[in-house]
C-alpha atoms as a printed R data frame, in Angstrom:
    type eleno elety resid chain resno      x      y       z
1   ATOM     1    CA   MET     A     1 65.935 63.418  51.231
2   ATOM     2    CA   ALA     A     2 64.224 60.561  52.541
3   ATOM     3    CA   SER     A     3 62.233 60.387  55.519
4   ATOM     4    CA   GLU     A     4 63.427 59.459  59.304
5   ATOM     5    CA   PRO     A     5 61.936 55.495  59.081
6   ATOM     6    CA   GLN     A     6 59.010 55.806  61.905
7   ATOM     7    CA   TYR     A     7 58.977 52.788  63.987
8   ATOM     8    CA   ARG     A     8 62.422 51.291  65.859
9   ATOM     9    CA   ALA     A     9 61.103 48.418  65.414
10  ATOM    10    CA   LEU     A    10 59.380 46.107  63.154
11  ATOM    11    CA   PHE     A    11 57.948 42.569  64.225
12  ATOM    12    CA   LEU     A    12 57.304 39.683  61.592
13  ATOM    13    CA   GLY     A    13 54.406 38.034  63.174
14  ATOM    14    CA   ALA     A    14 51.859 35.722  61.933
15  ATOM    15    CA   GLY     A    15 48.781 36.398  62.839
16  ATOM    16    CA   PRO     A    16 46.680 34.475  64.272
17  ATOM    17    CA   GLN     A    17 48.574 31.077  63.364
18  ATOM    18    CA   MET     A    18 51.199 33.245  66.297
19  ATOM    19    CA   GLN     A    19 49.314 30.567  68.185
20  ATOM    20    CA   CYS     A    20 52.226 28.286  67.839
21  ATOM    21    CA   GLY     A    21 55.292 28.391  70.923
22  ATOM    22    CA   VAL     A    22 57.306 30.794  68.619
23  ATOM    23    CA   GLY     A    23 54.584 32.971  67.400
24  ATOM    24    CA   GLN     A    24 53.390 33.556  71.139
25  ATOM    25    CA   PHE     A    25 56.721 35.035  71.987
26  ATOM    26    CA   THR     A    26 57.469 36.832  69.090
27  ATOM    27    CA   ARG     A    27 53.828 38.293  70.224
28  ATOM    28    CA   LEU     A    28 54.744 39.045  73.783
29  ATOM    29    CA   LEU     A    29 58.043 40.167  72.892
30  ATOM    30    CA   GLY     A    30 56.709 42.577  71.121
31  ATOM    31    CA   GLU     A    31 54.081 44.081  73.431
32  ATOM    32    CA   TRP     A    32 56.771 44.386  76.034
33  ATOM    33    CA   ILE     A    33 59.092 46.241  74.096
34  ATOM    34    CA   GLU     A    34 56.504 48.082  73.521
35  ATOM    35    CA   LYS     A    35 55.177 49.168  76.890
36  ATOM    36    CA   ALA     A    36 58.370 50.217  77.367
37  ATOM    37    CA   GLU     A    37 58.289 52.758  74.450
38  ATOM    38    CA   PRO     A    38 54.981 52.866  73.135
39  ATOM    39    CA   GLY     A    39 54.975 53.857  69.804
40  ATOM    40    CA   SER     A    40 58.184 52.428  69.188
41  ATOM    41    CA   CYS     A    41 56.937 48.571  67.140
42  ATOM    42    CA   THR     A    42 54.897 48.140  64.367
43  ATOM    43    CA   THR     A    43 54.361 44.285  63.097
44  ATOM    44    CA   LEU     A    44 54.089 43.127  59.733
45  ATOM    45    CA   THR     A    45 51.763 40.066  59.515
46  ATOM    46    CA   LEU     A    46 53.048 37.323  57.100
47  ATOM    47    CA   THR     A    47 50.845 34.370  56.012
48  ATOM    48    CA   ARG     A    48 50.296 31.984  52.535
49  ATOM    49    CA   SER     A    49 47.619 35.314  51.619
50  ATOM    50    CA   GLU     A    50 49.198 38.396  53.287
51  ATOM    51    CA   GLY     A    51 52.481 40.459  53.017
52  ATOM    52    CA   SER     A    52 52.978 41.308  48.889
53  ATOM    53    CA   PHE     A    53 56.239 42.416  48.090
54  ATOM    54    CA   THR     A    54 54.874 46.026  48.464
55  ATOM    55    CA   GLU     A    55 53.570 45.577  51.865
56  ATOM    56    CA   ILE     A    56 57.120 44.097  52.734
57  ATOM    57    CA   TRP     A    57 58.987 46.361  50.854
58  ATOM    58    CA   GLY     A    58 56.986 49.435  53.005
59  ATOM    59    CA   ALA     A    59 56.888 47.989  56.011
60  ATOM    60    CA   VAL     A    60 60.539 47.664  56.490
61  ATOM    61    CA   GLY     A    61 61.318 51.049  55.214
62  ATOM    62    CA   SER     A    62 59.244 52.249  58.115
63  ATOM    63    CA   ALA     A    63 61.577 51.299  60.645
64  ATOM    64    CA   ARG     A    64 64.866 51.256  62.107
65  ATOM    65    CA   SER     A    65 65.111 47.654  62.510
66  ATOM    66    CA   VAL     A    66 63.420 44.315  61.792
67  ATOM    67    CA   VAL     A    67 63.212 41.226  64.478
68  ATOM    68    CA   CYS     A    68 62.804 37.853  62.961
69  ATOM    69    CA   ASN     A    69 61.732 35.128  65.226
70  ATOM    70    CA   PHE     A    70 62.333 32.485  62.788
71  ATOM    71    CA   PRO     A    71 59.902 30.424  62.017
72  ATOM    72    CA   ILE     A    72 57.200 32.983  62.358
73  ATOM    73    CA   VAL     A    73 55.019 30.228  63.047
74  ATOM    74    CA   ALA     A    74 55.201 26.604  63.647
75  ATOM    75    CA   TRP     A    75 57.558 24.804  60.855
76  ATOM    76    CA   LYS     A    76 57.252 25.586  57.478
77  ATOM    77    CA   ARG     A    77 53.310 27.148  56.634
78  ATOM    78    CA   VAL     A    78 55.313 30.956  56.730
79  ATOM    79    CA   MET     A    79 58.752 30.655  55.146
80  ATOM    80    CA   PHE     A    80 59.682 32.239  52.618
81  ATOM    81    CA   THR     A    81 58.675 35.693  53.564
82  ATOM    82    CA   PRO     A    82 60.204 36.460  56.301
83  ATOM    83    CA   LEU     A    83 63.807 35.780  54.556
84  ATOM    84    CA   LEU     A    84 62.385 38.080  51.958
85  ATOM    85    CA   ALA     A    85 61.520 40.493  54.345
86  ATOM    86    CA   MET     A    86 65.106 40.176  56.086
87  ATOM    87    CA   ALA     A    87 66.867 40.527  52.540
88  ATOM    88    CA   MET     A    88 64.762 44.002  52.181
89  ATOM    89    CA   ALA     A    89 66.279 45.055  55.222
90  ATOM    90    CA   ARG     A    90 69.499 44.869  54.420
91  ATOM    91    CA   LEU     A    91 68.896 46.243  50.632
92  ATOM    92    CA   ARG     A    92 67.265 49.065  52.826
93  ATOM    93    CA   ARG     A    93 70.551 48.790  55.090
94  ATOM    94    CA   ARG     A    94 68.321 48.371  57.850
95  ATOM    95    CA   LYS     A    95 69.357 46.422  60.980
96  ATOM    96    CA   THR     A    96 67.936 43.173  61.354
97  ATOM    97    CA   VAL     A    97 67.869 40.933  64.352
98  ATOM    98    CA   LEU     A    98 67.603 37.256  64.414
99  ATOM    99    CA   ILE     A    99 66.164 35.630  67.460
100 ATOM   100    CA   GLN     A   100 67.282 31.839  67.663
101 ATOM   101    CA   HIS     A   101 66.161 29.139  69.829
102 ATOM   102    CA   GLU     A   102 67.831 26.142  68.968
103 ATOM   103    CA   TRP     A   103 70.416 24.647  66.439
104 ATOM   104    CA   ALA     A   104 71.920 21.070  67.125
105 ATOM   105    CA   GLY     A   105 68.512 19.670  67.785
106 ATOM   106    CA   LEU     A   106 66.447 21.053  65.353
107 ATOM   107    CA   HIS     A   107 66.607 17.901  62.153
108 ATOM   108    CA   TRP     A   108 68.803 18.658  59.956
109 ATOM   109    CA   LEU     A   109 66.211 19.566  57.288
110 ATOM   110    CA   ARG     A   110 65.095 22.422  59.247
111 ATOM   111    CA   ARG     A   111 68.763 23.707  59.985
112 ATOM   112    CA   ILE     A   112 69.266 24.126  56.180
113 ATOM   113    CA   THR     A   113 66.365 26.573  56.389
114 ATOM   114    CA   TYR     A   114 67.636 28.596  58.718
115 ATOM   115    CA   ILE     A   115 70.645 28.683  57.459
116 ATOM   116    CA   PRO     A   116 69.523 31.614  54.767
117 ATOM   117    CA   ALA     A   117 68.488 34.030  58.064
118 ATOM   118    CA   LEU     A   118 71.218 33.473  60.081
119 ATOM   119    CA   LEU     A   119 73.576 35.062  56.614
120 ATOM   120    CA   LEU     A   120 71.058 37.899  56.540
121 ATOM   121    CA   ALA     A   121 70.443 39.035  60.504
122 ATOM   122    CA   ASN     A   122 73.737 41.784  61.912
123 ATOM   123    CA   THR     A   123 72.450 39.874  65.164
124 ATOM   124    CA   ILE     A   124 71.597 36.465  66.547
125 ATOM   125    CA   VAL     A   125 69.922 36.631  70.003
126 ATOM   126    CA   MET     A   126 70.032 33.315  71.457
127 ATOM   127    CA   PHE     A   127 68.964 32.385  74.968
128 ATOM   128    CA   SER     A   128 71.770 29.716  75.737
129 ATOM   129    CA   PRO     A   129 74.930 29.504  75.612
130 ATOM   130    CA   LEU     A   130 75.131 25.910  75.199
131 ATOM   131    CA   VAL     A   131 73.148 26.292  71.735
132 ATOM   132    CA   ARG     A   132 75.679 29.308  71.060
133 ATOM   133    CA   ARG     A   133 78.366 26.719  71.008
134 ATOM   134    CA   GLU     A   134 76.518 24.169  69.054
135 ATOM   135    CA   LEU     A   135 76.079 26.940  66.745
136 ATOM   136    CA   ALA     A   136 79.923 28.048  66.728
137 ATOM   137    CA   GLU     A   137 80.701 24.100  66.068
138 ATOM   138    CA   ASP     A   138 79.137 24.225  62.681
139 ATOM   139    CA   SER     A   139 81.233 23.019  60.010
140 ATOM   140    CA   LEU     A   140 79.083 25.734  57.799
141 ATOM   141    CA   VAL     A   141 78.121 28.432  59.452
142 ATOM   142    CA   GLY     A   142 79.828 28.710  62.643
143 ATOM   143    CA   TRP     A   143 81.074 31.796  61.617
144 ATOM   144    CA   THR     A   144 77.402 33.417  62.573
145 ATOM   145    CA   ALA     A   145 77.654 32.562  66.243
146 ATOM   146    CA   LYS     A   146 80.539 35.773  65.806
147 ATOM   147    CA   LYS     A   147 76.838 37.599  65.612
148 ATOM   148    CA   CYS     A   148 74.982 36.040  68.519
149 ATOM   149    CA   VAL     A   149 74.190 37.995  72.193
150 ATOM   150    CA   LEU     A   150 72.542 35.905  75.099
151 ATOM   151    CA   ALA     A   151 69.235 37.585  76.345
152 ATOM   152    CA   PRO     A   152 67.453 36.076  79.254
153 ATOM   153    CA   LEU     A   153 64.569 33.808  78.397
154 ATOM   154    CA   PRO     A   154 61.301 34.120  79.792
155 ATOM   155    CA   PRO     A   155 58.050 31.681  80.239
156 ATOM   156    CA   ASN     A   156 55.663 32.082  77.902
157 ATOM   157    CA   ILE     A   157 52.921 31.576  79.325
158 ATOM   158    CA   GLU     A   158 51.612 32.632  83.245
159 ATOM   159    CA   ALA     A   159 49.698 31.114  85.814
160 ATOM   160    CA   PRO     A   160 46.523 32.638  85.414
161 ATOM   161    CA   ALA     A   161 44.188 33.728  88.690
162 ATOM   162    CA   GLY     A   162 42.501 30.623  89.101
163 ATOM   163    CA   MET     A   163 42.358 27.331  86.950
164 ATOM   164    CA   ALA     A   164 39.925 24.953  85.149
165 ATOM   165    CA   ALA     A   165 38.782 21.799  85.909
166 ATOM   166    CA   SER     A   166 39.077 18.700  83.368
167 ATOM   167    CA   ASP     A   167 38.401 15.772  82.857
168 ATOM   168    CA   LEU     A   168 42.295 15.130  82.614
169 ATOM   169    CA   ARG     A   169 42.205 17.215  86.006
170 ATOM   170    CA   ARG     A   170 39.681 15.103  88.162
171 ATOM   171    CA   ARG     A   171 41.563 11.838  86.760
172 ATOM   172    CA   LEU     A   172 44.319 13.844  87.944
173 ATOM   173    CA   VAL     A   173 42.714 14.374  91.484
174 ATOM   174    CA   ALA     A   174 41.257 11.222  92.037
175 ATOM   175    CA   ALA     A   175 44.549  9.003  90.900
176 ATOM   176    CA   ARG     A   176 46.531 11.201  94.213
177 ATOM   177    CA   GLN     A   177 43.890 10.263  96.028
178 ATOM   178    CA   ASP     A   178 43.940  6.890  95.379
179 ATOM   179    CA   GLY     A   179 47.841  7.262  96.573
180 ATOM   180    CA   ARG     A   180 49.481  7.286  93.060
181 ATOM   181    CA   LEU     A   181 52.876  9.099  92.100
182 ATOM   182    CA   VAL     A   182 51.355 11.815  89.616
183 ATOM   183    CA   ILE     A   183 54.666 12.703  87.467
184 ATOM   184    CA   GLY     A   184 54.468 15.165  85.267
185 ATOM   185    CA   HIS     A   185 56.072 16.743  82.166
186 ATOM   186    CA   PHE     A   186 55.245 20.025  80.076
187 ATOM   187    CA   GLY     A   187 55.496 20.585  76.446
188 ATOM   188    CA   SER     A   188 55.596 19.379  72.867
189 ATOM   189    CA   ILE     A   189 56.845 15.459  72.841
190 ATOM   190    CA   TYR     A   190 59.505 15.507  70.591
191 ATOM   191    CA   PRO     A   191 63.274 13.711  70.115
192 ATOM   192    CA   ALA     A   192 65.336 16.567  71.838
193 ATOM   193    CA   LYS     A   193 63.525 16.208  75.231
194 ATOM   194    CA   GLN     A   194 63.592 12.908  75.765
195 ATOM   195    CA   PRO     A   195 60.152 11.307  75.972
196 ATOM   196    CA   ASN     A   196 61.355  8.077  76.114
197 ATOM   197    CA   ALA     A   197 63.653  8.390  79.134
198 ATOM   198    CA   LEU     A   198 61.030  9.646  81.511
199 ATOM   199    CA   LEU     A   199 59.179  6.282  80.528
200 ATOM   200    CA   GLU     A   200 62.334  4.348  82.060
201 ATOM   201    CA   ILE     A   201 62.115  6.285  85.179
202 ATOM   202    CA   GLY     A   202 58.528  5.818  85.547
203 ATOM   203    CA   ALA     A   203 59.420  1.809  84.917
204 ATOM   204    CA   ILE     A   204 61.365  1.850  87.982
205 ATOM   205    CA   LEU     A   205 59.104  3.455  90.123
206 ATOM   206    CA   LYS     A   206 56.766  1.478  89.649
207 ATOM   207    CA   GLN     A   207 58.542 -1.801  90.735
208 ATOM   208    CA   ARG     A   208 59.706  0.500  93.841
209 ATOM   209    CA   GLY     A   209 55.735  0.250  93.998
210 ATOM   210    CA   LEU     A   210 55.210  3.808  94.152
211 ATOM   211    CA   ARG     A   211 52.149  3.195  91.725
212 ATOM   212    CA   PRO     A   212 53.800  6.603  89.284
213 ATOM   213    CA   LEU     A   213 51.080  8.096  86.624
214 ATOM   214    CA   ILE     A   214 53.279  9.583  83.612
215 ATOM   215    CA   VAL     A   215 51.437 12.781  82.668
216 ATOM   216    CA   TYR     A   216 52.661 14.509  79.666
217 ATOM   217    CA   VAL     A   217 50.969 17.884  78.868
218 ATOM   218    CA   GLY     A   218 51.127 18.206  75.341
219 ATOM   219    CA   SER     A   219 51.582 16.699  72.315
220 ATOM   220    CA   PHE     A   220 53.983 14.839  69.302
221 ATOM   221    CA   ILE     A   221 55.029 17.354  67.053
222 ATOM   222    CA   ARG     A   222 54.520 15.910  63.740
223 ATOM   223    CA   GLY     A   223 57.877 15.602  61.864
224 ATOM   224    CA   THR     A   224 59.568 13.060  59.776
225 ATOM   225    CA   ASP     A   225 60.546 11.049  62.564
226 ATOM   226    CA   ASN     A   226 58.052  7.832  64.100
227 ATOM   227    CA   VAL     A   227 58.043  9.251  67.921
228 ATOM   228    CA   GLU     A   228 54.440  8.730  68.691
229 ATOM   229    CA   GLU     A   229 54.496  5.122  67.651
230 ATOM   230    CA   GLU     A   230 57.675  4.724  69.717
231 ATOM   231    CA   PHE     A   231 57.049  6.314  72.788
232 ATOM   232    CA   HIS     A   232 53.818  3.945  72.974
233 ATOM   233    CA   ALA     A   233 55.765  0.868  71.733
234 ATOM   234    CA   ARG     A   234 58.107  1.670  74.764
235 ATOM   235    CA   ALA     A   235 55.738  2.112  77.086
236 ATOM   236    CA   THR     A   236 54.290 -0.941  76.374
237 ATOM   237    CA   GLU     A   237 57.749 -3.133  76.734
238 ATOM   238    CA   LEU     A   238 58.246 -1.544  79.706
239 ATOM   239    CA   GLY     A   239 54.370 -2.565  81.030
240 ATOM   240    CA   ILE     A   240 53.879  0.950  82.039
241 ATOM   241    CA   ALA     A   241 51.517  1.956  79.293
242 ATOM   242    CA   ASP     A   242 47.732  1.602  81.342
243 ATOM   243    CA   ASP     A   243 50.530  4.189  83.710
244 ATOM   244    CA   VAL     A   244 50.616  6.824  80.950
245 ATOM   245    CA   ILE     A   245 48.164  9.766  80.179
246 ATOM   246    CA   VAL     A   246 49.043 11.651  76.966
247 ATOM   247    CA   SER     A   247 46.651 14.577  77.135
248 ATOM   248    CA   GLY     A   248 46.905 16.017  73.572
249 ATOM   249    CA   PHE     A   249 46.494 20.184  72.756
250 ATOM   250    CA   VAL     A   250 45.307 21.588  76.195
251 ATOM   251    CA   ALA     A   251 43.743 24.694  75.025
252 ATOM   252    CA   SER     A   252 43.516 27.580  77.576
253 ATOM   253    CA   ASP     A   253 46.377 28.486  80.552
254 ATOM   254    CA   HIS     A   254 43.453 28.336  83.099
255 ATOM   255    CA   GLU     A   255 43.527 24.339  82.151
256 ATOM   256    CA   VAL     A   256 47.160 24.052  82.032
257 ATOM   257    CA   PHE     A   257 47.274 25.465  85.574
258 ATOM   258    CA   GLY     A   258 44.802 23.595  86.662
259 ATOM   259    CA   LEU     A   259 46.592 20.480  85.635
260 ATOM   260    CA   PHE     A   260 49.731 21.351  86.927
261 ATOM   261    CA   GLY     A   261 48.329 22.045  90.044
262 ATOM   262    CA   ALA     A   262 47.358 18.097  90.333
263 ATOM   263    CA   VAL     A   263 50.466 16.448  89.514
264 ATOM   264    CA   ASP     A   264 53.197 15.508  92.914
265 ATOM   265    CA   GLY     A   265 56.081 17.051  90.341
266 ATOM   266    CA   PHE     A   266 57.809 17.482  87.426
267 ATOM   267    CA   CYS     A   267 60.441 15.486  85.472
268 ATOM   268    CA   TYR     A   268 62.801 16.051  82.758
269 ATOM   269    CA   PRO     A   269 65.444 14.071  82.071
270 ATOM   270    CA   LEU     A   270 67.741 15.615  78.943
271 ATOM   271    CA   ASP     A   271 70.338 14.209  77.412
272 ATOM   272    CA   GLU     A   272 71.777 17.879  76.302
273 ATOM   273    CA   GLY     A   273 70.845 18.746  80.169
274 ATOM   274    CA   LEU     A   274 69.135 21.810  81.626
275 ATOM   275    CA   THR     A   275 69.806 25.341  79.484
276 ATOM   276    CA   ALA     A   276 68.626 28.486  79.829
277 ATOM   277    CA   ARG     A   277 66.078 28.188  76.555
278 ATOM   278    CA   ARG     A   278 63.543 25.852  78.056
279 ATOM   279    CA   SER     A   279 60.667 28.151  78.837
280 ATOM   280    CA   SER     A   280 58.548 24.630  79.426
281 ATOM   281    CA   VAL     A   281 60.324 24.268  83.126
282 ATOM   282    CA   LEU     A   282 60.104 27.655  83.629
283 ATOM   283    CA   ALA     A   283 56.188 27.252  82.906
284 ATOM   284    CA   CYS     A   284 56.260 24.695  85.245
285 ATOM   285    CA   VAL     A   285 58.119 25.826  88.296
286 ATOM   286    CA   GLN     A   286 54.987 28.573  88.860
287 ATOM   287    CA   ALA     A   287 52.646 25.888  89.717
288 ATOM   288    CA   GLY     A   288 54.810 25.428  93.076
289 ATOM   289    CA   ARG     A   289 55.949 21.809  92.681
290 ATOM   290    CA   PRO     A   290 59.341 20.021  92.554
291 ATOM   291    CA   LEU     A   291 60.787 19.662  89.013
292 ATOM   292    CA   ILE     A   292 63.798 17.433  89.254
293 ATOM   293    CA   VAL     A   293 65.642 17.801  85.691
294 ATOM   294    CA   THR     A   294 69.185 17.027  83.880
295 ATOM   295    CA   GLY     A   295 72.004 19.392  84.947
296 ATOM   296    CA   PRO     A   296 73.387 21.714  82.679
297 ATOM   297    CA   ALA     A   297 76.176 20.879  80.350
298 ATOM   298    CA   LEU     A   298 78.340 23.511  80.461
299 ATOM   299    CA   PRO     A   299 79.033 25.723  84.290
300 ATOM   300    CA   ASP     A   300 78.484 28.639  82.630
301 ATOM   301    CA   GLU     A   301 74.728 27.835  81.003
302 ATOM   302    CA   PHE     A   302 72.919 30.276  82.887
303 ATOM   303    CA   ASP     A   303 75.606 33.317  84.350
304 ATOM   304    CA   HIS     A   304 73.629 35.905  81.827
305 ATOM   305    CA   HIS     A   305 70.043 34.938  83.517
306 ATOM   306    CA   ALA     A   306 70.520 35.696  87.392
307 ATOM   307    CA   ARG     A   307 66.433 34.527  88.104
308 ATOM   308    CA   PHE     A   308 67.162 31.226  85.927
309 ATOM   309    CA   LYS     A   309 70.173 31.169  88.083
310 ATOM   310    CA   GLU     A   310 67.899 31.418  91.442
311 ATOM   311    CA   LEU     A   311 65.083 29.373  91.009
312 ATOM   312    CA   ILE     A   312 68.058 26.067  90.778
313 ATOM   313    CA   ASP     A   313 69.908 27.913  93.800
314 ATOM   314    CA   ARG     A   314 66.625 27.805  96.182
315 ATOM   315    CA   GLY     A   315 65.903 23.958  94.838
316 ATOM   316    CA   ALA     A   316 62.297 24.901  93.032
317 ATOM   317    CA   ILE     A   317 64.333 23.219  90.265
318 ATOM   318    CA   VAL     A   318 66.583 20.027  91.763
319 ATOM   319    CA   LEU     A   319 69.616 18.871  89.092
320 ATOM   320    CA   VAL     A   320 70.608 15.614  88.418
321 ATOM   321    CA   PRO     A   321 74.031 15.192  87.240
322 ATOM   322    CA   ARG     A   322 74.699 14.804  83.489
323 ATOM   323    CA   GLY     A   323 74.957 10.780  82.626
324 ATOM   324    CA   SER     A   324 73.192  9.962  85.959
325 ATOM   325    CA   SER     A   325 70.990  6.561  85.806
326 ATOM   326    CA   ALA     A   326 67.260  5.867  85.450
327 ATOM   327    CA   ASP     A   327 67.699  5.212  88.942
328 ATOM   328    CA   ALA     A   328 69.377  8.659  90.197
329 ATOM   329    CA   TYR     A   329 66.456 10.271  88.718
330 ATOM   330    CA   ALA     A   330 63.602  7.940  90.833
331 ATOM   331    CA   ASP     A   331 65.633  9.154  93.735
332 ATOM   332    CA   GLY     A   332 65.834 12.270  92.816
333 ATOM   333    CA   ILE     A   333 61.957 12.629  92.932
334 ATOM   334    CA   VAL     A   334 61.544 10.764  96.203
335 ATOM   335    CA   ALA     A   335 63.755 12.618  97.941
336 ATOM   336    CA   ALA     A   336 62.275 16.286  96.284
337 ATOM   337    CA   LEU     A   337 58.680 14.959  97.579
338 ATOM   338    CA   LYS     A   338 59.898 14.344 100.884
339 ATOM   339    CA   ARG     A   339 61.142 18.314 101.238
340 ATOM   340    CA   PRO     A   340 58.436 20.870 101.699
341 ATOM   341    CA   PRO     A   341 57.446 22.653  99.301
342 ATOM   342    CA   VAL     A   342 59.389 25.755  97.725
343 ATOM   343    CA   GLN     A   343 57.080 28.625  98.186
344 ATOM   344    CA   ALA     A   344 58.052 31.957  96.102
345 ATOM   345    CA   ALA     A   345 55.845 34.946  94.063
346 ATOM   346    CA   PHE     A   346 57.419 34.712  90.593
347 ATOM   347    CA   ASP     A   347 58.099 37.975  88.814
348 ATOM   348    CA   PHE     A   348 56.707 36.967  85.300
349 ATOM   349    CA   ASP     A   349 56.408 40.583  84.585
350 ATOM   350    CA   GLY     A   350 60.055 41.281  86.165
351 ATOM   351    CA   TRP     A   351 61.257 38.018  83.682
352 ATOM   352    CA   TRP     A   352 59.713 39.925  80.428
353 ATOM   353    CA   GLN     A   353 61.259 43.246  81.393
354 ATOM   354    CA   ASP     A   354 64.449 41.640  81.398
355 ATOM   355    CA   VAL     A   355 64.291 39.928  77.840
356 ATOM   356    CA   ALA     A   356 62.436 43.109  76.454
357 ATOM   357    CA   ASN     A   357 65.357 45.083  77.814
358 ATOM   358    CA   ALA     A   358 67.906 43.088  75.392
359 ATOM   359    CA   VAL     A   359 66.537 43.034  72.522
360 ATOM   360    CA   ARG     A   360 65.511 46.516  72.794
361 ATOM   361    CA   ALA     A   361 69.664 46.952  73.442
362 ATOM   362    CA   GLN     A   362 69.957 45.158  69.534
363 ATOM   363    CA   LEU     A   363 67.658 47.429  67.957
C-alpha cells in the first residue's frame, strides 16, 4: 500500500535565481503557508543542473499538491522541468495548482510556453478578473478559464524600518529642494506598462512650468521589442530627455524605499487600467505618496480584494478615467499633490495571510 504523502504542498522553485519578481512571490507564498500550517510545505529546486527525473518523481510523490508559479524564474532559463513536474503530478494523481499572473499582456511567444501549464493544471489561481476574462476570450485555451479561482495579490516587497542613501536619492532630494516636481514609476519597464505614456504627461507638466523630473525605479525587460530605444527616442522627441532618469536594477529594499521617499508622487497611465494584480502599485503606496493611475476596465475588478479596494476608497490611490488625455493625468497629479497626504498603517503581514489562506483553500 502506498504511504500517505508527507507534505500538503510541493512548491517548484529555482534556488538563488528566485530573486526575480516571480520567484520572490513563490518563496514568500510558501513561507506564509508554512507559517499557517508548519510542516505542510516543501520546495523542489529546479535549475539547469538540479532536478533530475528521479528527484522530481520522488518530490512529487511526497506531496498531495504541486504548486507552480510558471515560469518559476523570469523568462526561459528554467522552462521545461516545471512542466515535467506538473505532468508527473497528474500521472501520480496529485493536484496541480498553477499561479497565473498575466495573459493578453504577455508576448505571444510567451503565451505559447504557458499553454502546457494551463492544460496540466487542476486549478488556476489568478489575481485579476480582467486577466481571467482575457484567458476566457482566448480562442485556443479559453475553456481553461473554468478552472480559475481569484486570490488577493499582496505586494512583493515591504517597506523596511530604515532607508538607504544613494547617489540617486541625493539627486532627487536636491531636485525637490530646488523646486522640481519629482514623479516616480516603479517596476520593470515593458510595453504593457505604457512607459512612454508617462513621458507625454511629463512633457505637459514641463509646458506648464512645473519642472518635472520623471524617475523610473527599475530597468527595461529584455525581449524582442525595441522598448528601450523607442523610450529614449520618444523622450528626446518630446524635449524631456534631460528630465528623465532610469535607475536600472536597485539591489535592496532599503534603497528602493529610499528613492520612494524622495519623490512627490507616482503615476501609472495604463492602457488596460488598474488591475488587482499590480503589485508594483502596492509597493509604491507603502511610501505614503499619492499614486495616480488609470481606472479599472471592469467594475468588479477589486470585489475579491477588500484591502486593495480600501486603498482606492480612502484616496491613497487616485483613479483617472480610462481614455483620458495626458492633460487629465497632469491635472490629477497637480490636484493630488495639493491634498493632505493619506497616512495609514500598511498591514503587510495581513496582505500575505490573505493570499496564503486563499491558496491553501485550493490545496
